[in-house]
mmCIF file of C-alpha atoms in Angstrom:
data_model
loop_
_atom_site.group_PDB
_atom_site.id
_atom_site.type_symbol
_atom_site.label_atom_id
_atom_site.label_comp_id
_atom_site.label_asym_id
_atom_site.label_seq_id
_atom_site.Cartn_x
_atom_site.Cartn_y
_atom_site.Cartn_z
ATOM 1 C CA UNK A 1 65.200 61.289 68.549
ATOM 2 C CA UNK A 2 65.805 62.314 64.787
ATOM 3 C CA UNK A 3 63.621 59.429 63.269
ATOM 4 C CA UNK A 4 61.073 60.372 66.347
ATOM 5 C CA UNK A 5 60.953 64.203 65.255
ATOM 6 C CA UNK A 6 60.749 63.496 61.097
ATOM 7 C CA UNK A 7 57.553 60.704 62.079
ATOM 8 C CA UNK A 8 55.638 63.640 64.351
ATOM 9 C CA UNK A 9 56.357 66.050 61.792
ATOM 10 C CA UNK A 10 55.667 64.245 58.736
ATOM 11 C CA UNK A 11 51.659 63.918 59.443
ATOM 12 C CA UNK A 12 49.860 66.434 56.905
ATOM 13 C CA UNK A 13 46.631 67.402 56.222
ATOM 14 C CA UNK A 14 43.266 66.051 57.394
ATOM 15 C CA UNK A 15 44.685 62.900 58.969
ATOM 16 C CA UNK A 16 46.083 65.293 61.587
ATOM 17 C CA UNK A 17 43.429 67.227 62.831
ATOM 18 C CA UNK A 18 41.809 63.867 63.244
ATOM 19 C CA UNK A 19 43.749 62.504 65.385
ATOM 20 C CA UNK A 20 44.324 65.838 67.560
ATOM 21 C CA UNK A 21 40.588 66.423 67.836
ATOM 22 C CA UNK A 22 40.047 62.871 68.597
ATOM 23 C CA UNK A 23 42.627 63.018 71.819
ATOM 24 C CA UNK A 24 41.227 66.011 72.714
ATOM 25 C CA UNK A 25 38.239 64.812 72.714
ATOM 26 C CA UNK A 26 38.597 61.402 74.350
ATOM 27 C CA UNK A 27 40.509 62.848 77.105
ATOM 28 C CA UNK A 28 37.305 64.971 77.788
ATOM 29 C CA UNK A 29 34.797 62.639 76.923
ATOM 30 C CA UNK A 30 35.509 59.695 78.381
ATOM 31 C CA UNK A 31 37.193 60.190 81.657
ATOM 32 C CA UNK A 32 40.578 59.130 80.809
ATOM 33 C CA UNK A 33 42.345 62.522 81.170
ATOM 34 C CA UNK A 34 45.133 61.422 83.571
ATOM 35 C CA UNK A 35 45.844 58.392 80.390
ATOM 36 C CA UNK A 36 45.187 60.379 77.024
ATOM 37 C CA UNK A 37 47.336 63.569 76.655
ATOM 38 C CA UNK A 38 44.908 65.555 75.109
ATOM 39 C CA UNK A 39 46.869 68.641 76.170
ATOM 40 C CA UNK A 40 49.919 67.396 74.454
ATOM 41 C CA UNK A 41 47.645 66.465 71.517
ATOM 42 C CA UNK A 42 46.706 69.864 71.501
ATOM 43 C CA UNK A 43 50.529 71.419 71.375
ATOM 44 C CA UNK A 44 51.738 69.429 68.887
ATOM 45 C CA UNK A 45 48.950 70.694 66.348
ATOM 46 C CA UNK A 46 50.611 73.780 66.879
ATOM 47 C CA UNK A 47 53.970 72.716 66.456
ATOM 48 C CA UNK A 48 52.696 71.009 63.077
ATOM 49 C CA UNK A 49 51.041 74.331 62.116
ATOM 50 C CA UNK A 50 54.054 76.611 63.009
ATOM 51 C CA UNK A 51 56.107 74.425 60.789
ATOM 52 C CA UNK A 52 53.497 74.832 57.846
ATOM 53 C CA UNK A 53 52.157 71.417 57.842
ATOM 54 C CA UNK A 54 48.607 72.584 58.929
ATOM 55 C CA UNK A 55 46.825 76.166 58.953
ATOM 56 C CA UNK A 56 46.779 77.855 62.588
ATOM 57 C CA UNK A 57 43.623 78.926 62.478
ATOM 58 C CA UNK A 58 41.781 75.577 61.386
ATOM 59 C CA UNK A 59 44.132 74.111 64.335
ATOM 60 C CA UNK A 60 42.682 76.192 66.977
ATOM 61 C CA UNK A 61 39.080 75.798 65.668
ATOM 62 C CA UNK A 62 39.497 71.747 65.468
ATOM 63 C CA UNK A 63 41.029 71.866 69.366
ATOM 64 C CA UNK A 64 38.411 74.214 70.669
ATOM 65 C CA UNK A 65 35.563 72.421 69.185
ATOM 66 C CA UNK A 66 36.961 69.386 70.372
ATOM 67 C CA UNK A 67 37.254 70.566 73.987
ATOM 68 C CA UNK A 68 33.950 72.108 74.272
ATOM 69 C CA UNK A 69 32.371 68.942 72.511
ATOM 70 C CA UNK A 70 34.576 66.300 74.177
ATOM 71 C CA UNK A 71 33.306 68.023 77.711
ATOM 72 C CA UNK A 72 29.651 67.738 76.533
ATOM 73 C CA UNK A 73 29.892 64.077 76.231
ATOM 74 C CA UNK A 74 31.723 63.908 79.572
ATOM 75 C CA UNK A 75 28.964 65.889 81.811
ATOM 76 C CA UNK A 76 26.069 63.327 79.796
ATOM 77 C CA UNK A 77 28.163 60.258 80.521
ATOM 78 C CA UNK A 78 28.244 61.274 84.414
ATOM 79 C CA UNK A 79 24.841 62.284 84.259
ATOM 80 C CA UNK A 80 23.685 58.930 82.981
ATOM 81 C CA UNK A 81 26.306 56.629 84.694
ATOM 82 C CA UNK A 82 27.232 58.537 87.526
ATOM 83 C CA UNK A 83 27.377 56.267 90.255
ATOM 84 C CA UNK A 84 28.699 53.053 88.401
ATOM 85 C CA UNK A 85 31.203 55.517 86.889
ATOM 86 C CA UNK A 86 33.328 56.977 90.218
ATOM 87 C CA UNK A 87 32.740 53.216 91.710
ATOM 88 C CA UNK A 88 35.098 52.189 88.466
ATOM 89 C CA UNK A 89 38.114 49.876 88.799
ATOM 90 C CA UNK A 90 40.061 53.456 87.076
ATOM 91 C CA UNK A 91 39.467 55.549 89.869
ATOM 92 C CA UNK A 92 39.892 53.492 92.367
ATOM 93 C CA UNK A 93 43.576 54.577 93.447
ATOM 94 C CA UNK A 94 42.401 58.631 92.707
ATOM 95 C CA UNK A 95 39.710 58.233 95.867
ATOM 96 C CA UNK A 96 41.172 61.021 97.547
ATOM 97 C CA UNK A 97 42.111 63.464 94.313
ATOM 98 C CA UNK A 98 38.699 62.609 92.686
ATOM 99 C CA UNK A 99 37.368 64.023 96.188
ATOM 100 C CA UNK A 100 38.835 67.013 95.906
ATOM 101 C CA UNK A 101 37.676 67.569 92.782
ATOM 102 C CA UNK A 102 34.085 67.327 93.983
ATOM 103 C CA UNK A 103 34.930 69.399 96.536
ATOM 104 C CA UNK A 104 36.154 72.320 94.186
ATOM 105 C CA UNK A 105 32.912 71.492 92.277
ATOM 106 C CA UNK A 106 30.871 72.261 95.121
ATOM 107 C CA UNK A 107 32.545 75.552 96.536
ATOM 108 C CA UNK A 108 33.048 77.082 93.068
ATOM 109 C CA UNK A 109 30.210 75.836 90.808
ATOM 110 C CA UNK A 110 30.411 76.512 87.054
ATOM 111 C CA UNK A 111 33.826 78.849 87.970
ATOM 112 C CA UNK A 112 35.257 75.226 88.914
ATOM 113 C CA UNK A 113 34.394 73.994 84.934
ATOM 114 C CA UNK A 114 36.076 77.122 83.887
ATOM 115 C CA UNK A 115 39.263 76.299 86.150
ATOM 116 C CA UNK A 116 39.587 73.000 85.696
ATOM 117 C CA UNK A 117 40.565 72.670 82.376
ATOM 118 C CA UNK A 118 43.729 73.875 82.863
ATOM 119 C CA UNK A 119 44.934 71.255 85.566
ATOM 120 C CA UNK A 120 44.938 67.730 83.815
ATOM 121 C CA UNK A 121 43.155 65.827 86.236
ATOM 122 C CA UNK A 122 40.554 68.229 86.876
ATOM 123 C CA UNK A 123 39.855 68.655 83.133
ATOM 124 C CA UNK A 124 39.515 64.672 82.915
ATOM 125 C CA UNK A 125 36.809 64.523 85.626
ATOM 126 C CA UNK A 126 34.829 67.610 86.408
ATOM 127 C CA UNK A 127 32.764 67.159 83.257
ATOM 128 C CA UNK A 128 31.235 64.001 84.476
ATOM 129 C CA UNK A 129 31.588 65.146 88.174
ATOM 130 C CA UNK A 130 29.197 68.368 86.311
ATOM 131 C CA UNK A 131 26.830 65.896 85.302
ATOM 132 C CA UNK A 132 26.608 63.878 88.334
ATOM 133 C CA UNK A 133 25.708 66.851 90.117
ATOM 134 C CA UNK A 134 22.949 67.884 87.374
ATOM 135 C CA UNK A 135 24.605 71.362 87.027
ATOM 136 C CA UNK A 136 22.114 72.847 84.544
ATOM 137 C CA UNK A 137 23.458 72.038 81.398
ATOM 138 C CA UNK A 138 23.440 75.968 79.889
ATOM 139 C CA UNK A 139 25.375 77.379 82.761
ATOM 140 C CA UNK A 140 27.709 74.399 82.031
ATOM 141 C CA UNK A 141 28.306 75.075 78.893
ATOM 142 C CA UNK A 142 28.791 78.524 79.407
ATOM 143 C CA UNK A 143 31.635 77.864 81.266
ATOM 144 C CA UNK A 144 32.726 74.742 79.246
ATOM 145 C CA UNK A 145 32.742 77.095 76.197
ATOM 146 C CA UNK A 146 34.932 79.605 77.557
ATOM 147 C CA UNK A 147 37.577 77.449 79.471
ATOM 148 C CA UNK A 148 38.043 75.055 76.081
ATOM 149 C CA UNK A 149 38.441 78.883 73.820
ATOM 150 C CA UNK A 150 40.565 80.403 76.019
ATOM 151 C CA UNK A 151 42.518 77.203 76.806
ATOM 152 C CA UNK A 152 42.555 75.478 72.994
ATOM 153 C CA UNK A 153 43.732 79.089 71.881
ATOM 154 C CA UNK A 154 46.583 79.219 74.233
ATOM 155 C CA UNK A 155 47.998 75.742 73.860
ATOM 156 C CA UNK A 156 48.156 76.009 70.424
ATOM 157 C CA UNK A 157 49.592 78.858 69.966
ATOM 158 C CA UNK A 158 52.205 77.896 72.449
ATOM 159 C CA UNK A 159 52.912 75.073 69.904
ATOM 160 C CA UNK A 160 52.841 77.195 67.139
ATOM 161 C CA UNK A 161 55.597 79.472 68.662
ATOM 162 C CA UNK A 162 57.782 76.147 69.321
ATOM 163 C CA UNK A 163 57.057 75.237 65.784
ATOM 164 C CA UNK A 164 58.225 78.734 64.035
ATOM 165 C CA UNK A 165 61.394 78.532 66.184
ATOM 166 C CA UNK A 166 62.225 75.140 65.113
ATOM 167 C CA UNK A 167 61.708 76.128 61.497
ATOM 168 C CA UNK A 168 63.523 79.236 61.938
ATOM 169 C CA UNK A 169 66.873 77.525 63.411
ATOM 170 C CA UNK A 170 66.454 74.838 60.654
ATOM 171 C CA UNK A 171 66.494 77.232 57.898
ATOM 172 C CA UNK A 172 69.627 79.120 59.565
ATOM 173 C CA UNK A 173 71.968 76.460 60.695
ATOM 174 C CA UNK A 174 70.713 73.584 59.579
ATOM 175 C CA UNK A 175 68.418 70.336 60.721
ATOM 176 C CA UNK A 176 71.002 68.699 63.037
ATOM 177 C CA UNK A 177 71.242 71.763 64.851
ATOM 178 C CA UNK A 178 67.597 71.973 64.585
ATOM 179 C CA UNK A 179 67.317 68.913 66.160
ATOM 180 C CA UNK A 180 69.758 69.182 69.063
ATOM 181 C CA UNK A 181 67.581 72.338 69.950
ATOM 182 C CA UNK A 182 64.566 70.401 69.855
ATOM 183 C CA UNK A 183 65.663 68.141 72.256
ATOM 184 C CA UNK A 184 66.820 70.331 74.212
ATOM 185 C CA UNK A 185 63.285 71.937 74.172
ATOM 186 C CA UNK A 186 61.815 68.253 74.839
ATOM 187 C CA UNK A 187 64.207 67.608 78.177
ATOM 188 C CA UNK A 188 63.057 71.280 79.290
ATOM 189 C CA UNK A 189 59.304 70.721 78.659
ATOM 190 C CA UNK A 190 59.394 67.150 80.741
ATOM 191 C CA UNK A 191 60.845 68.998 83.419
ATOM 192 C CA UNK A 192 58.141 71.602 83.455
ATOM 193 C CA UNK A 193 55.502 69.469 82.983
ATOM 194 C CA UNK A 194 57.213 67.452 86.133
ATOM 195 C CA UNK A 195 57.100 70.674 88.233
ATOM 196 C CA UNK A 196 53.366 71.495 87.401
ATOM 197 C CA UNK A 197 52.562 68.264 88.086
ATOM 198 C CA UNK A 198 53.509 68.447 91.595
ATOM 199 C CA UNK A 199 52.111 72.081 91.950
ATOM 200 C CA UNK A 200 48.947 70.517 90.157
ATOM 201 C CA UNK A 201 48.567 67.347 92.976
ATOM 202 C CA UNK A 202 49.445 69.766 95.800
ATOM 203 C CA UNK A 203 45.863 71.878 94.444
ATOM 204 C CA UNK A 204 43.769 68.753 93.869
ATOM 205 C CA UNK A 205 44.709 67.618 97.230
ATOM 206 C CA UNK A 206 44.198 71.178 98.977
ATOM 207 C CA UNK A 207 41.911 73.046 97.008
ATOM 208 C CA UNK A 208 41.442 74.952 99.672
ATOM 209 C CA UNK A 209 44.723 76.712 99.153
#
């Protein structure tokens, strides 16, 4: 876990917002949400600016563009490929979450953009599912636009917190303690992420409720 931790936060400078904006972005653009963890992308920019390996507010700007532009792609690739693209070999075994999706789609309209990027599945599909539907691409973006700001500020920052405590214990008691914390924060952020995952399938497959 040590060598793990000094690798993540070793990356500096432009080569890291790269490659944040570019999973945050391909988890948008290309319908490959549930594979590319753009969210966790997204956190560990934070944790790499809290530490003072990137500035916070470049951070949020290169994750929020990259939503709102990784989303754009997505609703034009389901506008042009629409059909061939939910008769895919990758969806196949999502039939009845990708369903629900279209369902939320249809009962809450641009709302259901806004929403859906903060449940992963939802923010890998609905931007294509937006195109399929030709949702007028103004009202789309209106709601793509807000849901990627208010969401790209937030999971940042929540990064950013992680990433001045880290500093902040490693600078008291030193990096093995550091470290021990960190992992501790890892094993309690899997099991989070495990129990919103659950809460997350039981709304894709209910949206009713």
């Amino acid at each position: 876990m040590s060598a793990l931790l000094d690798r993540l936060l070793s990356i500096q400078g432009p080569l890291l917002y790269a490659l944040v904006a570019a999973v945050v972005f391909v988890e948008d653009a290309l319908f490959v949400g549930f594979v590319v963890p753009g969210e966790t992308a997204a956190v560990l920019g934070g944790v790499a600016a809290g530490l003072g390996h990137a500035s916070l507010p470049v951070m949020i700007l290169v994750v929020v563009a990259a939503a709102i532009v990784g989303d754009s792609v997505g609703y034009e690739v389901g506008r042009q490929f629409g059909s061939r693209l939910l008769a895919g070999r990758m969806l196949r075994g999502r039939r009845e979450r990708l369903d629900g999706a279209r369902a939320f789609l249809a009962r809450r309209g641009g709302a259901a953009v806004f929403l859906a990027r903060f449940v992963a599945f939802f923010r890998a599909v609905m931007p294509a599912l937006a195109g399929i539907t030709e949702m007028h691409y103004a009202r789309f973006l209106v709601y793509n636009a807000a849901g990627g700001i208010v969401w790209g500020v937030g999971v940042v920052l929540l990064g950013y917190g992680a990433g001045n405590s880290y500093a902040a214990i490693e600078s008291a008691v030193g990096r093995d303690v550091a470290i021990a914390v960190a992992v501790v924060a890892v094993v309690a952020l899997i099991v989070w992420r495990f129990r919103r995952h659950r809460i997350e399938k039981r709304t894709e497959d209910g949206p009713e409720g």
